[in-house]
mmCIF file of C-alpha atoms and ligand atoms in Angstrom:
data_model
loop_
_atom_site.group_PDB
_atom_site.id
_atom_site.type_symbol
_atom_site.label_atom_id
_atom_site.label_comp_id
_atom_site.label_asym_id
_atom_site.label_seq_id
_atom_site.Cartn_x
_atom_site.Cartn_y
_atom_site.Cartn_z
ATOM 1 C CA MET A 1 -9.324 19.726 5.551
ATOM 2 C CA GLN A 2 -11.419 18.257 2.711
ATOM 3 C CA VAL A 3 -9.712 15.164 1.704
ATOM 4 C CA PHE A 4 -10.119 13.442 -1.834
ATOM 5 C CA ILE A 5 -9.478 9.726 -1.131
ATOM 6 C CA THR A 6 -8.897 6.657 -4.017
ATOM 7 C CA GLY A 7 -9.268 3.479 -2.871
ATOM 8 C CA GLY A 8 -10.738 4.759 0.375
ATOM 9 C CA THR A 9 -12.874 1.157 0.445
ATOM 10 C CA GLY A 10 -9.858 -0.950 0.599
ATOM 11 C CA LEU A 11 -7.728 -2.465 3.584
ATOM 12 C CA ILE A 12 -5.680 0.428 3.424
ATOM 13 C CA GLY A 13 -8.260 2.746 2.463
ATOM 14 C CA SER A 14 -10.754 2.727 5.022
ATOM 15 C CA ALA A 15 -8.223 2.502 7.697
ATOM 16 C CA VAL A 16 -7.659 5.897 6.472
ATOM 17 C CA VAL A 17 -10.431 7.507 6.096
ATOM 18 C CA ALA A 18 -11.256 6.266 9.786
ATOM 19 C CA GLU A 19 -7.665 8.026 10.865
ATOM 20 C CA LEU A 20 -8.811 11.004 8.886
ATOM 21 C CA LEU A 21 -12.266 11.631 10.245
ATOM 22 C CA GLY A 22 -10.961 10.901 13.984
ATOM 23 C CA ASN A 23 -8.923 13.843 13.533
ATOM 24 C CA GLY A 24 -10.763 16.621 12.198
ATOM 25 C CA HIS A 25 -10.430 16.323 8.389
ATOM 26 C CA THR A 26 -13.479 15.707 5.938
ATOM 27 C CA VAL A 27 -13.246 12.611 3.468
ATOM 28 C CA LEU A 28 -14.962 12.811 -0.114
ATOM 29 C CA ALA A 29 -14.290 8.721 -1.675
ATOM 30 C CA LEU A 30 -14.126 7.753 -5.275
ATOM 31 C CA ALA A 31 -16.454 5.068 -5.341
ATOM 32 C CA ARG A 32 -17.255 2.632 -8.126
ATOM 33 C CA SER A 33 -20.011 0.850 -6.787
ATOM 34 C CA ASP A 34 -23.095 0.856 -4.620
ATOM 35 C CA ALA A 35 -21.591 -1.291 -1.994
ATOM 36 C CA SER A 36 -18.714 0.733 -2.094
ATOM 37 C CA ALA A 37 -20.433 4.092 -1.863
ATOM 38 C CA THR A 38 -22.592 2.796 1.058
ATOM 39 C CA ALA A 39 -19.227 2.131 3.060
ATOM 40 C CA VAL A 40 -18.353 5.185 2.452
ATOM 41 C CA GLU A 41 -21.249 6.707 4.028
ATOM 42 C CA THR A 42 -21.449 4.054 6.694
ATOM 43 C CA ALA A 43 -17.911 5.419 7.675
ATOM 44 C CA GLY A 44 -18.955 9.326 7.565
ATOM 45 C CA GLY A 45 -17.428 10.199 4.514
ATOM 46 C CA LYS A 46 -19.017 11.904 1.221
ATOM 47 C CA VAL A 47 -18.885 10.256 -2.568
ATOM 48 C CA ILE A 48 -18.084 10.973 -5.934
ATOM 49 C CA ARG A 49 -18.858 8.102 -8.220
ATOM 50 C CA GLY A 50 -16.625 6.743 -10.845
ATOM 51 C CA ASP A 51 -13.661 4.801 -10.931
ATOM 52 C CA LEU A 52 -9.828 4.963 -11.743
ATOM 53 C CA ALA A 53 -10.769 5.468 -15.762
ATOM 54 C CA ASP A 54 -13.114 8.028 -15.194
ATOM 55 C CA LEU A 55 -10.325 11.036 -15.519
ATOM 56 C CA ASP A 56 -13.403 13.630 -14.861
ATOM 57 C CA ALA A 57 -14.503 11.992 -11.591
ATOM 58 C CA LEU A 58 -10.692 12.257 -10.684
ATOM 59 C CA ARG A 59 -10.340 15.710 -11.462
ATOM 60 C CA ALA A 60 -13.356 16.813 -10.069
ATOM 61 C CA GLY A 61 -12.660 15.040 -6.337
ATOM 62 C CA ALA A 62 -9.288 17.010 -6.411
ATOM 63 C CA ALA A 63 -10.236 20.258 -7.201
ATOM 64 C CA ASP A 64 -13.047 20.030 -4.289
ATOM 65 C CA ALA A 65 -10.311 18.897 -2.125
ATOM 66 C CA ASP A 66 -7.756 20.718 0.385
ATOM 67 C CA GLY A 67 -5.588 17.338 -0.239
ATOM 68 C CA VAL A 68 -5.778 14.229 -2.105
ATOM 69 C CA ILE A 69 -4.217 10.540 -1.113
ATOM 70 C CA HIS A 70 -4.312 7.712 -3.594
ATOM 71 C CA LEU A 71 -4.490 4.209 -2.701
ATOM 72 C CA ALA A 72 -7.078 2.319 -6.021
ATOM 73 C CA PHE A 73 -5.005 0.480 -7.608
ATOM 74 C CA ALA A 74 -6.379 -2.936 -9.684
ATOM 75 C CA ASN A 75 -4.797 -5.285 -7.925
ATOM 76 C CA ASP A 76 -4.585 -7.561 -11.033
ATOM 77 C CA PHE A 77 -1.808 -9.811 -10.703
ATOM 78 C CA SER A 78 -3.620 -12.562 -12.767
ATOM 79 C CA GLY A 79 -0.898 -12.507 -16.026
ATOM 80 C CA PRO A 80 1.625 -9.582 -17.199
ATOM 81 C CA ALA A 81 -0.973 -8.008 -19.419
ATOM 82 C CA ALA A 82 -3.591 -7.780 -16.928
ATOM 83 C CA LEU A 83 -0.687 -6.447 -14.343
ATOM 84 C CA ALA A 84 0.291 -3.616 -17.199
ATOM 85 C CA ALA A 85 -3.438 -2.262 -17.686
ATOM 86 C CA ALA A 86 -3.872 -1.835 -14.480
ATOM 87 C CA VAL A 87 -0.506 0.053 -13.903
ATOM 88 C CA ALA A 88 -1.358 2.374 -16.817
ATOM 89 C CA GLU A 89 -4.739 2.702 -15.597
ATOM 90 C CA GLU A 90 -2.982 4.331 -12.564
ATOM 91 C CA GLY A 91 -0.605 6.300 -14.468
ATOM 92 C CA ALA A 92 -3.251 8.153 -16.102
ATOM 93 C CA ALA A 93 -4.989 8.516 -13.130
ATOM 94 C CA LEU A 94 -2.317 10.085 -11.020
ATOM 95 C CA ALA A 95 -1.864 12.316 -13.687
ATOM 96 C CA ALA A 96 -5.059 14.078 -14.099
ATOM 97 C CA MET A 97 -4.871 14.448 -10.261
ATOM 98 C CA GLY A 98 -1.801 15.948 -10.448
ATOM 99 C CA GLU A 99 -2.880 18.639 -13.452
ATOM 100 C CA GLU A 100 -5.805 18.961 -11.009
ATOM 101 C CA LEU A 101 -3.531 20.413 -8.371
ATOM 102 C CA THR A 102 -0.943 21.993 -10.059
ATOM 103 C CA GLY A 103 0.009 25.952 -8.531
ATOM 104 C CA THR A 104 -2.169 24.853 -5.712
ATOM 105 C CA GLY A 105 0.213 24.235 -3.300
ATOM 106 C CA ARG A 106 -2.632 20.818 -1.815
ATOM 107 C CA PRO A 107 -1.011 18.110 -0.639
ATOM 108 C CA PHE A 108 -1.131 15.196 -3.169
ATOM 109 C CA VAL A 109 0.043 11.471 -1.337
ATOM 110 C CA THR A 110 0.818 9.021 -3.543
ATOM 111 C CA CYS A 111 1.701 5.198 -2.762
ATOM 112 C CA SER A 112 4.421 2.866 -3.508
ATOM 113 C CA GLY A 113 6.188 -0.276 -2.454
ATOM 114 C CA THR A 114 9.173 0.120 -0.375
ATOM 115 C CA PRO A 115 12.526 -0.370 -2.808
ATOM 116 C CA TYR A 116 15.037 -3.359 -2.743
ATOM 117 C CA ALA A 117 18.230 -2.502 -1.523
ATOM 118 C CA PRO A 118 20.757 -5.722 -2.062
ATOM 119 C CA GLY A 119 21.936 -7.093 1.168
ATOM 120 C CA ARG A 120 20.270 -4.192 3.661
ATOM 121 C CA ALA A 121 16.879 -2.348 4.245
ATOM 122 C CA SER A 122 16.527 -0.004 1.793
ATOM 123 C CA THR A 123 15.995 3.114 3.439
ATOM 124 C CA GLU A 124 13.791 6.418 2.519
ATOM 125 C CA ALA A 125 16.354 8.110 0.542
ATOM 126 C CA ASP A 126 16.618 4.676 -1.872
ATOM 127 C CA PRO A 127 14.829 5.294 -5.361
ATOM 128 C CA VAL A 128 12.010 3.350 -6.385
ATOM 129 C CA PRO A 129 12.124 0.922 -9.321
ATOM 130 C CA THR A 130 11.201 2.107 -12.338
ATOM 131 C CA GLU A 131 12.046 -1.221 -14.619
ATOM 132 C CA GLY A 132 10.326 -4.581 -14.059
ATOM 133 C CA PRO A 133 7.149 -5.841 -13.446
ATOM 134 C CA VAL A 134 5.584 -3.214 -11.538
ATOM 135 C CA GLY A 135 8.274 -0.636 -12.491
ATOM 136 C CA GLY A 136 5.533 1.388 -14.398
ATOM 137 C CA ARG A 137 4.497 2.194 -11.202
ATOM 138 C CA GLY A 138 7.573 3.685 -9.662
ATOM 139 C CA ARG A 139 7.685 5.765 -13.187
ATOM 140 C CA SER A 140 3.605 7.321 -12.160
ATOM 141 C CA VAL A 141 5.521 7.712 -8.104
ATOM 142 C CA VAL A 142 8.601 9.712 -9.447
ATOM 143 C CA ALA A 143 5.988 11.701 -11.781
ATOM 144 C CA VAL A 144 4.237 12.839 -8.867
ATOM 145 C CA LEU A 145 6.905 13.729 -6.299
ATOM 146 C CA ASP A 146 8.333 15.929 -9.636
ATOM 147 C CA LEU A 147 5.204 17.901 -9.321
ATOM 148 C CA ALA A 148 6.579 19.285 -6.181
ATOM 149 C CA THR A 149 8.443 22.082 -8.997
ATOM 150 C CA ARG A 150 5.151 22.650 -9.858
ATOM 151 C CA GLY A 151 3.176 24.367 -6.975
ATOM 152 C CA VAL A 152 2.068 20.536 -5.848
ATOM 153 C CA ARG A 153 3.065 19.520 -1.967
ATOM 154 C CA SER A 154 3.436 16.025 -3.201
ATOM 155 C CA ALA A 155 4.682 12.976 -1.503
ATOM 156 C CA ALA A 156 4.830 9.382 -1.336
ATOM 157 C CA VAL A 157 4.141 6.564 1.411
ATOM 158 C CA ARG A 158 5.721 3.230 0.313
ATOM 159 C CA LEU A 159 4.371 0.356 1.612
ATOM 160 C CA PRO A 160 6.321 -2.456 2.941
ATOM 161 C CA ARG A 161 5.248 -6.308 0.915
ATOM 162 C CA THR A 162 2.376 -6.908 3.625
ATOM 163 C CA VAL A 163 -0.167 -4.397 5.223
ATOM 164 C CA HIS A 164 -2.018 -6.231 7.406
ATOM 165 C CA ASN A 165 -5.621 -6.599 9.430
ATOM 166 C CA GLN A 166 -7.204 -9.007 10.989
ATOM 167 C CA GLY A 167 -4.207 -11.743 9.178
ATOM 168 C CA ARG A 168 -5.692 -10.411 6.084
ATOM 169 C CA GLY A 169 -3.573 -8.459 3.397
ATOM 170 C CA GLY A 170 -0.505 -7.941 1.203
ATOM 171 C CA PHE A 171 1.331 -10.448 0.333
ATOM 172 C CA ALA A 172 1.189 -12.904 3.504
ATOM 173 C CA GLY A 173 -2.545 -12.393 2.371
ATOM 174 C CA LEU A 174 -1.934 -14.200 -1.357
ATOM 175 C CA LEU A 175 0.352 -16.728 0.706
ATOM 176 C CA ALA A 176 -2.464 -17.185 2.897
ATOM 177 C CA GLY A 177 -4.820 -17.602 0.127
ATOM 178 C CA MET A 178 -2.391 -20.031 -1.868
ATOM 179 C CA ALA A 179 -2.221 -22.211 0.827
ATOM 180 C CA ARG A 180 -6.053 -22.897 1.502
ATOM 181 C CA ARG A 181 -6.095 -23.022 -2.638
ATOM 182 C CA ASN A 182 -3.526 -25.944 -3.297
ATOM 183 C CA GLY A 183 -3.024 -27.607 0.750
ATOM 184 C CA VAL A 184 0.149 -26.521 1.523
ATOM 185 C CA SER A 185 1.756 -22.952 2.798
ATOM 186 C CA GLY A 186 4.234 -22.690 0.332
ATOM 187 C CA TYR A 187 7.517 -20.613 0.164
ATOM 188 C CA PRO A 188 9.575 -19.809 -2.590
ATOM 189 C CA GLY A 189 13.153 -20.456 -2.252
ATOM 190 C CA ASP A 190 14.541 -21.218 0.922
ATOM 191 C CA GLY A 191 12.215 -18.895 2.677
ATOM 192 C CA THR A 192 15.021 -17.071 4.449
ATOM 193 C CA GLN A 193 14.177 -14.033 2.540
ATOM 194 C CA ARG A 194 12.712 -11.216 4.387
ATOM 195 C CA TRP A 195 9.784 -8.921 3.717
ATOM 196 C CA PRO A 196 8.892 -6.147 5.830
ATOM 197 C CA ALA A 197 4.954 -5.313 6.732
ATOM 198 C CA VAL A 198 2.734 -3.042 8.886
ATOM 199 C CA HIS A 199 -0.245 -2.836 10.352
ATOM 200 C CA ALA A 200 -3.183 -0.917 8.395
ATOM 201 C CA LEU A 201 -4.128 0.987 11.431
ATOM 202 C CA ASP A 202 -0.455 2.081 11.601
ATOM 203 C CA ALA A 203 -0.080 2.842 8.185
ATOM 204 C CA ALA A 204 -3.003 5.024 8.383
ATOM 205 C CA VAL A 205 -1.435 7.346 10.724
ATOM 206 C CA LEU A 206 1.443 7.397 8.637
ATOM 207 C CA PHE A 207 -0.732 8.614 5.424
ATOM 208 C CA ARG A 208 -2.358 11.213 8.003
ATOM 209 C CA LEU A 209 0.959 12.570 9.250
ATOM 210 C CA VAL A 210 2.316 12.874 5.284
ATOM 211 C CA LEU A 211 -1.186 15.099 4.216
ATOM 212 C CA GLU A 212 -0.548 17.513 6.983
ATOM 213 C CA ASN A 213 3.328 17.842 7.614
ATOM 214 C CA ALA A 214 5.297 16.331 4.602
ATOM 215 C CA PRO A 215 7.456 18.597 2.670
ATOM 216 C CA ALA A 216 6.743 18.269 -1.235
ATOM 217 C CA GLY A 217 8.764 15.677 -3.007
ATOM 218 C CA THR A 218 9.580 13.340 0.074
ATOM 219 C CA ALA A 219 9.106 9.987 0.390
ATOM 220 C CA TRP A 220 8.196 8.179 3.838
ATOM 221 C CA HIS A 221 8.266 4.368 4.845
ATOM 222 C CA ALA A 222 5.071 2.997 6.433
ATOM 223 C CA VAL A 223 7.571 -0.185 8.140
ATOM 224 C CA ALA A 224 6.710 -1.637 11.303
ATOM 225 C CA ASP A 225 8.561 -5.055 10.979
ATOM 226 C CA GLU A 226 11.791 -5.010 8.981
ATOM 227 C CA GLY A 227 11.597 -8.250 7.579
ATOM 228 C CA ASP A 228 10.067 -11.419 8.513
ATOM 229 C CA ALA A 229 11.783 -14.439 6.831
ATOM 230 C CA VAL A 230 8.894 -15.674 4.287
ATOM 231 C CA ARG A 231 9.366 -19.042 5.456
ATOM 232 C CA ASP A 232 8.096 -17.643 9.171
ATOM 233 C CA ILE A 233 5.268 -16.042 7.824
ATOM 234 C CA ALA A 234 4.089 -19.641 5.770
ATOM 235 C CA ALA A 235 4.953 -21.223 9.538
ATOM 236 C CA VAL A 236 2.223 -19.321 11.002
ATOM 237 C CA ILE A 237 -0.067 -19.441 8.434
ATOM 238 C CA GLY A 238 0.486 -23.454 7.827
ATOM 239 C CA ARG A 239 -0.295 -24.037 11.860
ATOM 240 C CA ARG A 240 -3.130 -21.846 11.705
ATOM 241 C CA LEU A 241 -5.010 -23.703 8.333
ATOM 242 C CA GLY A 242 -3.737 -26.958 9.668
ATOM 243 C CA LEU A 243 -1.024 -27.692 6.473
ATOM 244 C CA PRO A 244 2.020 -28.522 5.584
ATOM 245 C CA VAL A 245 4.692 -25.747 5.601
ATOM 246 C CA GLU A 246 7.099 -26.290 2.142
ATOM 247 C CA ALA A 247 9.682 -24.593 0.090
ATOM 248 C CA VAL A 248 7.712 -24.590 -3.773
ATOM 249 C CA PRO A 249 8.828 -23.484 -6.984
ATOM 250 C CA GLN A 250 9.171 -19.755 -7.337
ATOM 251 C CA GLU A 251 7.059 -20.343 -10.846
ATOM 252 C CA SER A 252 4.256 -21.452 -8.339
ATOM 253 C CA PHE A 253 3.500 -17.551 -7.608
ATOM 254 C CA GLY A 254 3.307 -16.808 -10.894
ATOM 255 C CA VAL A 255 4.279 -13.450 -12.025
ATOM 256 C CA LEU A 256 5.214 -12.483 -8.627
ATOM 257 C CA GLY A 257 7.809 -15.234 -8.574
ATOM 258 C CA PRO A 258 10.727 -13.257 -8.769
ATOM 259 C CA ILE A 259 9.715 -10.821 -6.147
ATOM 260 C CA PHE A 260 8.124 -13.167 -3.346
ATOM 261 C CA ALA A 261 11.734 -14.851 -3.744
ATOM 262 C CA THR A 262 14.267 -11.516 -3.282
ATOM 263 C CA ASP A 263 15.314 -10.453 0.272
ATOM 264 C CA GLN A 264 14.145 -7.043 0.888
ATOM 265 C CA PRO A 265 13.596 -5.788 4.244
ATOM 266 C CA ALA A 266 13.329 -2.146 4.511
ATOM 267 C CA SER A 267 13.544 0.244 7.077
ATOM 268 C CA SER A 268 11.525 3.438 8.765
ATOM 269 C CA ALA A 269 14.341 5.032 10.583
ATOM 270 C CA HIS A 270 14.095 8.069 8.824
ATOM 271 C CA THR A 271 10.375 8.698 8.853
ATOM 272 C CA ARG A 272 9.447 7.488 12.774
ATOM 273 C CA GLN A 273 12.478 10.102 13.615
ATOM 274 C CA ALA A 274 11.800 13.329 11.114
ATOM 275 C CA LEU A 275 7.730 12.980 11.425
ATOM 276 C CA GLY A 276 7.149 11.003 15.259
ATOM 277 C CA TRP A 277 5.454 8.204 13.783
ATOM 278 C CA GLU A 278 5.515 5.139 15.770
ATOM 279 C CA PRO A 279 3.814 1.791 15.091
ATOM 280 C CA SER A 280 2.151 0.619 17.999
ATOM 281 C CA HIS A 281 -0.730 -1.910 16.282
ATOM 282 C CA PRO A 282 0.344 -6.058 16.639
ATOM 283 C CA SER A 283 3.050 -7.070 14.193
ATOM 284 C CA LEU A 284 2.430 -9.598 11.493
ATOM 285 C CA LEU A 285 3.159 -12.465 12.871
ATOM 286 C CA GLU A 286 0.790 -11.582 15.632
ATOM 287 C CA ASP A 287 -1.816 -10.733 13.457
ATOM 288 C CA LEU A 288 -1.884 -13.431 11.496
ATOM 289 C CA GLU A 289 -2.794 -15.283 14.129
ATOM 290 C CA ASN A 290 -6.138 -14.144 13.567
ATOM 291 C CA ILE A 291 -6.193 -16.468 10.592
ATOM 292 C CA GLN A 292 -9.530 -18.946 10.951
ATOM 293 C CA PRO A 293 -9.232 -22.321 9.285
HETATM 294 N N1 NAP B 1 -1.932 -4.524 1.307
HETATM 295 C C1 NAP B 1 -0.685 -4.245 1.176
HETATM 296 O O1 NAP B 1 0.165 -5.022 1.125
HETATM 297 C C2 NAP B 1 -0.559 -3.450 0.123
HETATM 298 C C3 NAP B 1 1.185 -3.649 0.104
HETATM 299 C C4 NAP B 1 2.344 -2.571 -1.249
HETATM 300 C C5 NAP B 1 1.785 -1.891 -1.242
HETATM 301 N N2 NAP B 1 0.013 -1.537 -1.577
HETATM 302 C C6 NAP B 1 -0.671 -0.952 -2.063
HETATM 303 O O2 NAP B 1 -1.529 -0.214 -1.393
HETATM 304 C C7 NAP B 1 -2.942 0.392 -2.388
HETATM 305 C C8 NAP B 1 -4.166 0.120 -1.224
HETATM 306 O O3 NAP B 1 -4.215 -1.256 -1.133
HETATM 307 P P1 NAP B 1 -5.005 -2.242 -0.321
HETATM 308 O O4 NAP B 1 -4.577 -3.405 0.433
HETATM 309 O O5 NAP B 1 -6.113 -1.375 0.265
HETATM 310 O O6 NAP B 1 -5.836 -2.996 -1.869
HETATM 311 P P2 NAP B 1 -7.820 -3.236 -1.864
HETATM 312 O O7 NAP B 1 -8.004 -3.677 0.114
HETATM 313 O O8 NAP B 1 -7.313 -4.158 -2.448
HETATM 314 O O9 NAP B 1 -8.221 -2.050 -2.153
HETATM 315 C C9 NAP B 1 -8.066 -1.715 -3.189
HETATM 316 C C10 NAP B 1 -9.129 -0.569 -3.382
HETATM 317 O O10 NAP B 1 -8.876 0.369 -4.694
HETATM 318 C C11 NAP B 1 -10.154 0.425 -5.247
HETATM 319 N N3 NAP B 1 -9.993 0.211 -6.365
HETATM 320 C C12 NAP B 1 -9.481 -1.051 -7.322
HETATM 321 N N4 NAP B 1 -9.674 -0.808 -8.583
HETATM 322 C C13 NAP B 1 -10.249 0.209 -8.683
HETATM 323 C C14 NAP B 1 -10.419 0.771 -9.687
HETATM 324 N N5 NAP B 1 -10.280 0.692 -11.120
HETATM 325 N N6 NAP B 1 -11.273 2.353 -9.764
HETATM 326 C C15 NAP B 1 -11.564 2.403 -8.379
HETATM 327 N N7 NAP B 1 -11.085 1.934 -7.353
HETATM 328 C C16 NAP B 1 -10.225 0.972 -7.372
HETATM 329 C C17 NAP B 1 -11.168 -0.678 -4.386
HETATM 330 O O11 NAP B 1 -12.250 -0.145 -4.292
HETATM 331 P P3 NAP B 1 -13.689 -1.551 -4.320
HETATM 332 O O12 NAP B 1 -13.958 -1.669 -2.934
HETATM 333 O O13 NAP B 1 -14.508 -0.979 -5.160
HETATM 334 O O14 NAP B 1 -13.208 -2.720 -4.744
HETATM 335 C C18 NAP B 1 -10.686 0.003 -3.081
HETATM 336 O O15 NAP B 1 -10.958 0.944 -2.640
HETATM 337 C C19 NAP B 1 -2.849 -0.265 -3.589
HETATM 338 O O16 NAP B 1 -2.038 0.954 -4.329
HETATM 339 C C20 NAP B 1 -1.984 -1.155 -2.993
HETATM 340 O O17 NAP B 1 -1.142 -1.801 -4.524
HETATM 341 C C21 NAP B 1 -0.552 -2.364 -0.417
#
């Protein structure tokens, strides 16, 4: 397939591009800068110049492809307004690509976070949240999945809190960044809350399997580690950086504080069984050993 991808230069997207190219697909990637365009071409893909706000570029990419994978997101957690703007931009981008794909029967794979299910690991059958700071992202994903009734083979890959590669990425990466800035490897609450994780190279395989095989309107969990206690994550970060490991107030984590404080393990039993996906790369706690002081 020729696959149009947004976010193909990111931590996850660059792994997805390599996975697609290594398995007989061609890649057309959105690139918003010369550096991103060069990265795509060096990897072996073709480029459409533009950003998520450039709806004509997105429509052209979707029209020129046999399938679409969406991963771009501004990831601006600096405050509620910046986050809301990023969520709105993504929603408009998804709607534009969805319109272009309507009636084609082509795959349209988007991403979201794994949902939260109080007291247990969430499953593929649980709904994604459509309220709260990132609820708008959930509503966008629901709208994409609803395109299944309009001739689109839409699907969602739900990503755990940390998608990592070489010790970087996701919530654990944010914790490491804060530890470097603050001189303390901090965690909210008592640190027993669990976050799920996956290696980016394993997540990339699942994106390909979903693109190739998932029925319309389905959601999948790219979860390798069901849940690591946040205190254990902070402990590896502190040891690697030579910093003390301490509980810090939830407010220190800004707009993400309530999410960071929540116990939110997730299962991928259905995904593994139905799609034959089996993660094989290092776990988060192993990969964090790659952090350099
Ligand atoms: N990593 C995780 O742990 C994790 C966990 C859950 C969900 N996710 C979600 O997975 C997706 C990919 O995450 P990631 O970790 O790979 O992110 P990342 O490394 O920050 O990469 C973001 C990608 O999106 C592109 N991008 C950002 N804003 C854009 C815009 N306005 N227009 C066009 N392209 C734009 C970037 O392009 P440039 O190269 O030009 O900057 C880059 O390719 C995101 O939706 C993220 O929220 C990630």
